[in-house]
Short mmCIF file of N, CA and C in Angstrom, two decimals:
data_model
loop_
_atom_site.label_atom_id
_atom_site.label_comp_id
_atom_site.label_asym_id
_atom_site.label_seq_id
_atom_site.Cartn_x
_atom_site.Cartn_y
_atom_site.Cartn_z
N MET A 1 -39.43 -43.40 38.12
CA MET A 1 -40.75 -42.92 37.82
C MET A 1 -40.75 -42.02 36.59
N TYR A 2 -40.06 -40.88 36.75
CA TYR A 2 -40.03 -39.97 35.63
C TYR A 2 -38.67 -40.08 34.95
N TYR A 3 -38.71 -40.02 33.68
CA TYR A 3 -37.47 -40.13 32.92
C TYR A 3 -37.31 -38.84 32.11
N TYR A 4 -36.21 -38.13 32.40
CA TYR A 4 -35.91 -36.91 31.66
C TYR A 4 -34.75 -37.20 30.74
N ASP A 5 -34.90 -36.78 29.53
CA ASP A 5 -33.83 -36.97 28.55
C ASP A 5 -32.75 -35.91 28.80
N THR A 6 -31.50 -36.34 28.86
CA THR A 6 -30.42 -35.39 29.08
C THR A 6 -30.21 -34.56 27.82
N PRO A 7 -29.99 -33.26 28.00
CA PRO A 7 -29.83 -32.41 26.81
C PRO A 7 -28.51 -32.71 26.10
N ASP A 8 -28.48 -32.40 24.85
CA ASP A 8 -27.28 -32.62 24.04
C ASP A 8 -26.42 -31.36 24.11
N TYR A 9 -25.24 -31.48 24.69
CA TYR A 9 -24.34 -30.35 24.88
C TYR A 9 -23.25 -30.28 23.81
N THR A 10 -23.39 -30.99 22.74
CA THR A 10 -22.35 -31.01 21.72
C THR A 10 -22.12 -29.62 21.13
N GLY A 11 -23.19 -28.90 20.85
CA GLY A 11 -23.06 -27.55 20.31
C GLY A 11 -22.36 -26.61 21.27
N LEU A 12 -22.66 -26.75 22.56
CA LEU A 12 -22.01 -25.92 23.58
C LEU A 12 -20.52 -26.25 23.68
N TYR A 13 -20.17 -27.53 23.58
CA TYR A 13 -18.76 -27.92 23.63
C TYR A 13 -17.99 -27.36 22.45
N ILE A 14 -18.59 -27.41 21.28
CA ILE A 14 -17.94 -26.87 20.08
C ILE A 14 -17.76 -25.36 20.22
N PHE A 15 -18.81 -24.69 20.72
CA PHE A 15 -18.74 -23.24 20.91
C PHE A 15 -17.64 -22.87 21.91
N MET A 16 -17.54 -23.58 23.01
CA MET A 16 -16.52 -23.29 24.01
C MET A 16 -15.11 -23.59 23.47
N PHE A 17 -14.98 -24.62 22.65
CA PHE A 17 -13.69 -24.92 22.03
C PHE A 17 -13.27 -23.80 21.09
N ILE A 18 -14.21 -23.28 20.31
CA ILE A 18 -13.90 -22.19 19.38
C ILE A 18 -13.51 -20.93 20.15
N ILE A 19 -14.24 -20.61 21.22
CA ILE A 19 -13.90 -19.44 22.02
C ILE A 19 -12.51 -19.61 22.65
N GLY A 20 -12.20 -20.79 23.14
CA GLY A 20 -10.88 -21.05 23.72
C GLY A 20 -9.77 -20.93 22.69
N ALA A 21 -10.01 -21.42 21.48
CA ALA A 21 -9.01 -21.32 20.41
C ALA A 21 -8.78 -19.86 20.03
N ILE A 22 -9.85 -19.08 19.96
CA ILE A 22 -9.72 -17.66 19.64
C ILE A 22 -8.94 -16.94 20.74
N ALA A 23 -9.22 -17.26 21.99
CA ALA A 23 -8.50 -16.64 23.10
C ALA A 23 -7.02 -16.99 23.07
N LEU A 24 -6.70 -18.23 22.74
CA LEU A 24 -5.30 -18.66 22.66
C LEU A 24 -4.57 -17.93 21.54
N VAL A 25 -5.22 -17.78 20.40
CA VAL A 25 -4.60 -17.06 19.28
C VAL A 25 -4.39 -15.60 19.65
N ALA A 26 -5.37 -14.98 20.31
CA ALA A 26 -5.23 -13.59 20.72
C ALA A 26 -4.10 -13.43 21.74
N TRP A 27 -3.95 -14.40 22.63
CA TRP A 27 -2.88 -14.40 23.63
C TRP A 27 -1.52 -14.40 22.94
N ILE A 28 -1.35 -15.28 21.96
CA ILE A 28 -0.07 -15.42 21.26
C ILE A 28 0.22 -14.19 20.40
N VAL A 29 -0.80 -13.65 19.74
CA VAL A 29 -0.61 -12.45 18.93
C VAL A 29 -0.22 -11.27 19.82
N ALA A 30 -0.81 -11.17 21.00
CA ALA A 30 -0.48 -10.08 21.92
C ALA A 30 0.98 -10.18 22.36
N ILE A 31 1.45 -11.38 22.66
CA ILE A 31 2.85 -11.55 23.05
C ILE A 31 3.77 -11.15 21.90
N ASP A 32 3.43 -11.57 20.69
CA ASP A 32 4.25 -11.25 19.53
C ASP A 32 4.30 -9.74 19.30
N LEU A 33 3.17 -9.06 19.42
CA LEU A 33 3.15 -7.61 19.22
C LEU A 33 3.96 -6.89 20.29
N LEU A 34 3.90 -7.38 21.51
CA LEU A 34 4.68 -6.74 22.58
C LEU A 34 6.18 -6.94 22.38
N ILE A 35 6.58 -8.10 21.90
CA ILE A 35 8.00 -8.32 21.63
C ILE A 35 8.46 -7.43 20.47
N LYS A 36 7.61 -7.27 19.46
CA LYS A 36 7.94 -6.35 18.36
C LYS A 36 8.04 -4.92 18.86
N ALA A 37 7.21 -4.54 19.84
CA ALA A 37 7.30 -3.19 20.42
C ALA A 37 8.63 -3.01 21.14
N GLY A 38 9.11 -4.06 21.80
CA GLY A 38 10.42 -3.99 22.44
C GLY A 38 11.53 -3.82 21.43
N LYS A 39 11.41 -4.48 20.30
CA LYS A 39 12.41 -4.32 19.25
C LYS A 39 12.33 -2.93 18.65
N ALA A 40 11.12 -2.37 18.56
CA ALA A 40 10.96 -1.02 18.02
C ALA A 40 11.54 0.03 18.96
N LYS A 41 11.65 -0.29 20.24
CA LYS A 41 12.26 0.64 21.19
C LYS A 41 13.78 0.65 21.06
N GLY A 42 14.33 -0.20 20.23
CA GLY A 42 15.75 -0.17 19.96
C GLY A 42 16.53 -1.29 20.61
N TYR A 43 15.88 -2.29 21.13
CA TYR A 43 16.59 -3.39 21.78
C TYR A 43 16.71 -4.56 20.82
N ALA A 44 17.91 -5.09 20.69
CA ALA A 44 18.15 -6.24 19.83
C ALA A 44 17.84 -7.50 20.65
N MET A 45 16.61 -7.92 20.62
CA MET A 45 16.19 -9.09 21.39
C MET A 45 16.40 -10.34 20.55
N LYS A 46 17.60 -10.88 20.64
CA LYS A 46 17.91 -12.08 19.87
C LYS A 46 17.28 -13.32 20.50
N ASN A 47 17.27 -13.36 21.82
CA ASN A 47 16.70 -14.51 22.52
C ASN A 47 15.42 -14.07 23.21
N THR A 48 14.30 -14.29 22.57
CA THR A 48 13.03 -13.87 23.14
C THR A 48 12.31 -15.02 23.83
N GLY A 49 13.00 -16.12 24.01
CA GLY A 49 12.38 -17.29 24.63
C GLY A 49 11.88 -17.03 26.04
N ALA A 50 12.63 -16.25 26.80
CA ALA A 50 12.20 -15.95 28.17
C ALA A 50 10.92 -15.12 28.17
N LEU A 51 10.82 -14.18 27.24
CA LEU A 51 9.60 -13.37 27.16
C LEU A 51 8.41 -14.22 26.73
N TRP A 52 8.63 -15.14 25.79
CA TRP A 52 7.55 -16.04 25.38
C TRP A 52 7.13 -16.93 26.54
N PHE A 53 8.09 -17.42 27.31
CA PHE A 53 7.78 -18.27 28.45
C PHE A 53 6.92 -17.53 29.47
N VAL A 54 7.35 -16.32 29.81
CA VAL A 54 6.59 -15.52 30.77
C VAL A 54 5.22 -15.17 30.21
N GLY A 55 5.17 -14.82 28.94
CA GLY A 55 3.89 -14.44 28.33
C GLY A 55 2.90 -15.58 28.27
N ILE A 56 3.38 -16.78 28.00
CA ILE A 56 2.46 -17.92 27.89
C ILE A 56 2.04 -18.42 29.26
N PHE A 57 2.98 -18.53 30.19
CA PHE A 57 2.63 -19.13 31.48
C PHE A 57 2.17 -18.11 32.52
N ALA A 58 2.47 -16.84 32.34
CA ALA A 58 1.95 -15.82 33.25
C ALA A 58 0.80 -15.12 32.54
N THR A 59 1.11 -14.08 31.82
CA THR A 59 0.11 -13.37 31.03
C THR A 59 0.84 -12.38 30.13
N PRO A 60 0.26 -12.02 28.99
CA PRO A 60 0.91 -11.01 28.15
C PRO A 60 1.02 -9.65 28.83
N ILE A 61 0.20 -9.41 29.86
CA ILE A 61 0.27 -8.14 30.57
C ILE A 61 1.65 -7.99 31.24
N VAL A 62 2.19 -9.07 31.76
CA VAL A 62 3.51 -9.02 32.39
C VAL A 62 4.57 -8.66 31.36
N VAL A 63 4.48 -9.23 30.17
CA VAL A 63 5.43 -8.90 29.11
C VAL A 63 5.27 -7.43 28.72
N GLY A 64 4.04 -6.96 28.65
CA GLY A 64 3.79 -5.56 28.32
C GLY A 64 4.36 -4.62 29.36
N LEU A 65 4.23 -4.97 30.63
CA LEU A 65 4.81 -4.14 31.68
C LEU A 65 6.33 -4.13 31.61
N TYR A 66 6.90 -5.27 31.29
CA TYR A 66 8.36 -5.35 31.15
C TYR A 66 8.84 -4.48 29.99
N ILE A 67 8.18 -4.59 28.86
CA ILE A 67 8.57 -3.82 27.68
C ILE A 67 8.34 -2.33 27.92
N ALA A 68 7.24 -1.99 28.57
CA ALA A 68 6.95 -0.58 28.84
C ALA A 68 7.96 0.03 29.80
N SER A 69 8.53 -0.78 30.69
CA SER A 69 9.49 -0.25 31.65
C SER A 69 10.88 -0.05 31.06
N LEU A 70 11.13 -0.60 29.89
CA LEU A 70 12.44 -0.41 29.25
C LEU A 70 12.57 1.02 28.75
N PRO A 71 13.71 1.66 28.97
CA PRO A 71 13.88 3.01 28.42
C PRO A 71 14.06 2.94 26.90
N ASP A 72 13.75 4.05 26.26
CA ASP A 72 13.88 4.11 24.81
C ASP A 72 15.35 4.08 24.45
N ASN A 73 15.75 3.13 23.63
CA ASN A 73 17.15 2.91 23.31
C ASN A 73 17.48 3.29 21.87
N ARG A 74 16.54 3.91 21.18
CA ARG A 74 16.79 4.29 19.79
C ARG A 74 17.73 5.48 19.75
N THR A 75 18.53 5.52 18.74
CA THR A 75 19.45 6.65 18.57
C THR A 75 18.86 7.56 17.51
N ILE A 76 18.30 8.65 17.97
CA ILE A 76 17.73 9.65 17.07
C ILE A 76 18.64 10.86 17.11
N ALA A 77 19.21 11.16 15.99
CA ALA A 77 20.17 12.26 15.92
C ALA A 77 19.41 13.58 15.80
N ASP A 78 19.65 14.47 16.74
CA ASP A 78 19.09 15.81 16.70
C ASP A 78 20.23 16.76 16.34
N PRO A 79 20.17 17.41 15.19
CA PRO A 79 21.32 18.23 14.78
C PRO A 79 21.56 19.42 15.69
N GLU A 80 20.55 19.93 16.37
CA GLU A 80 20.75 21.09 17.22
C GLU A 80 21.27 20.73 18.60
N LYS A 81 21.06 19.51 19.02
CA LYS A 81 21.50 19.08 20.34
C LYS A 81 22.81 18.32 20.18
N PRO A 82 23.86 18.75 20.84
CA PRO A 82 25.14 18.03 20.70
C PRO A 82 25.08 16.70 21.44
N ALA A 83 25.88 15.79 20.97
CA ALA A 83 25.96 14.49 21.62
C ALA A 83 26.60 14.66 23.00
N GLU A 84 26.31 13.77 23.91
CA GLU A 84 26.82 13.89 25.27
C GLU A 84 28.34 13.78 25.33
N SER A 85 28.94 13.13 24.36
CA SER A 85 30.39 12.97 24.39
C SER A 85 31.11 14.23 23.88
N GLU A 86 30.39 15.11 23.20
CA GLU A 86 31.02 16.32 22.69
C GLU A 86 31.00 17.42 23.74
N LEU A 87 32.01 18.25 23.70
CA LEU A 87 32.06 19.40 24.59
C LEU A 87 31.22 20.52 23.98
N PRO A 88 30.56 21.30 24.82
CA PRO A 88 29.78 22.41 24.26
C PRO A 88 30.69 23.48 23.67
N LYS A 89 30.21 24.11 22.62
CA LYS A 89 30.98 25.18 21.96
C LYS A 89 30.78 26.47 22.73
N VAL A 90 31.90 27.15 22.98
CA VAL A 90 31.84 28.40 23.74
C VAL A 90 32.09 29.57 22.82
#
């Protein structure tokens, strides 16, 4: 009896594709920044494949929690504080 024309969703599909692409790029950039933060903490992360795997298939938040839980491994020399291997001067 009544015929309704179906709306054209092409514009919506393109918009959703662009939003998805932006989200994917942000996801990958977040993982890369978190791995760089781990390297800045003083860890020589030669094999970051496991972190990329977890970041892509879980979430970058998990990688961030892992990196945040690592202790600071940088060697900052404080001239007033003796190294732990040295005996204190009496």
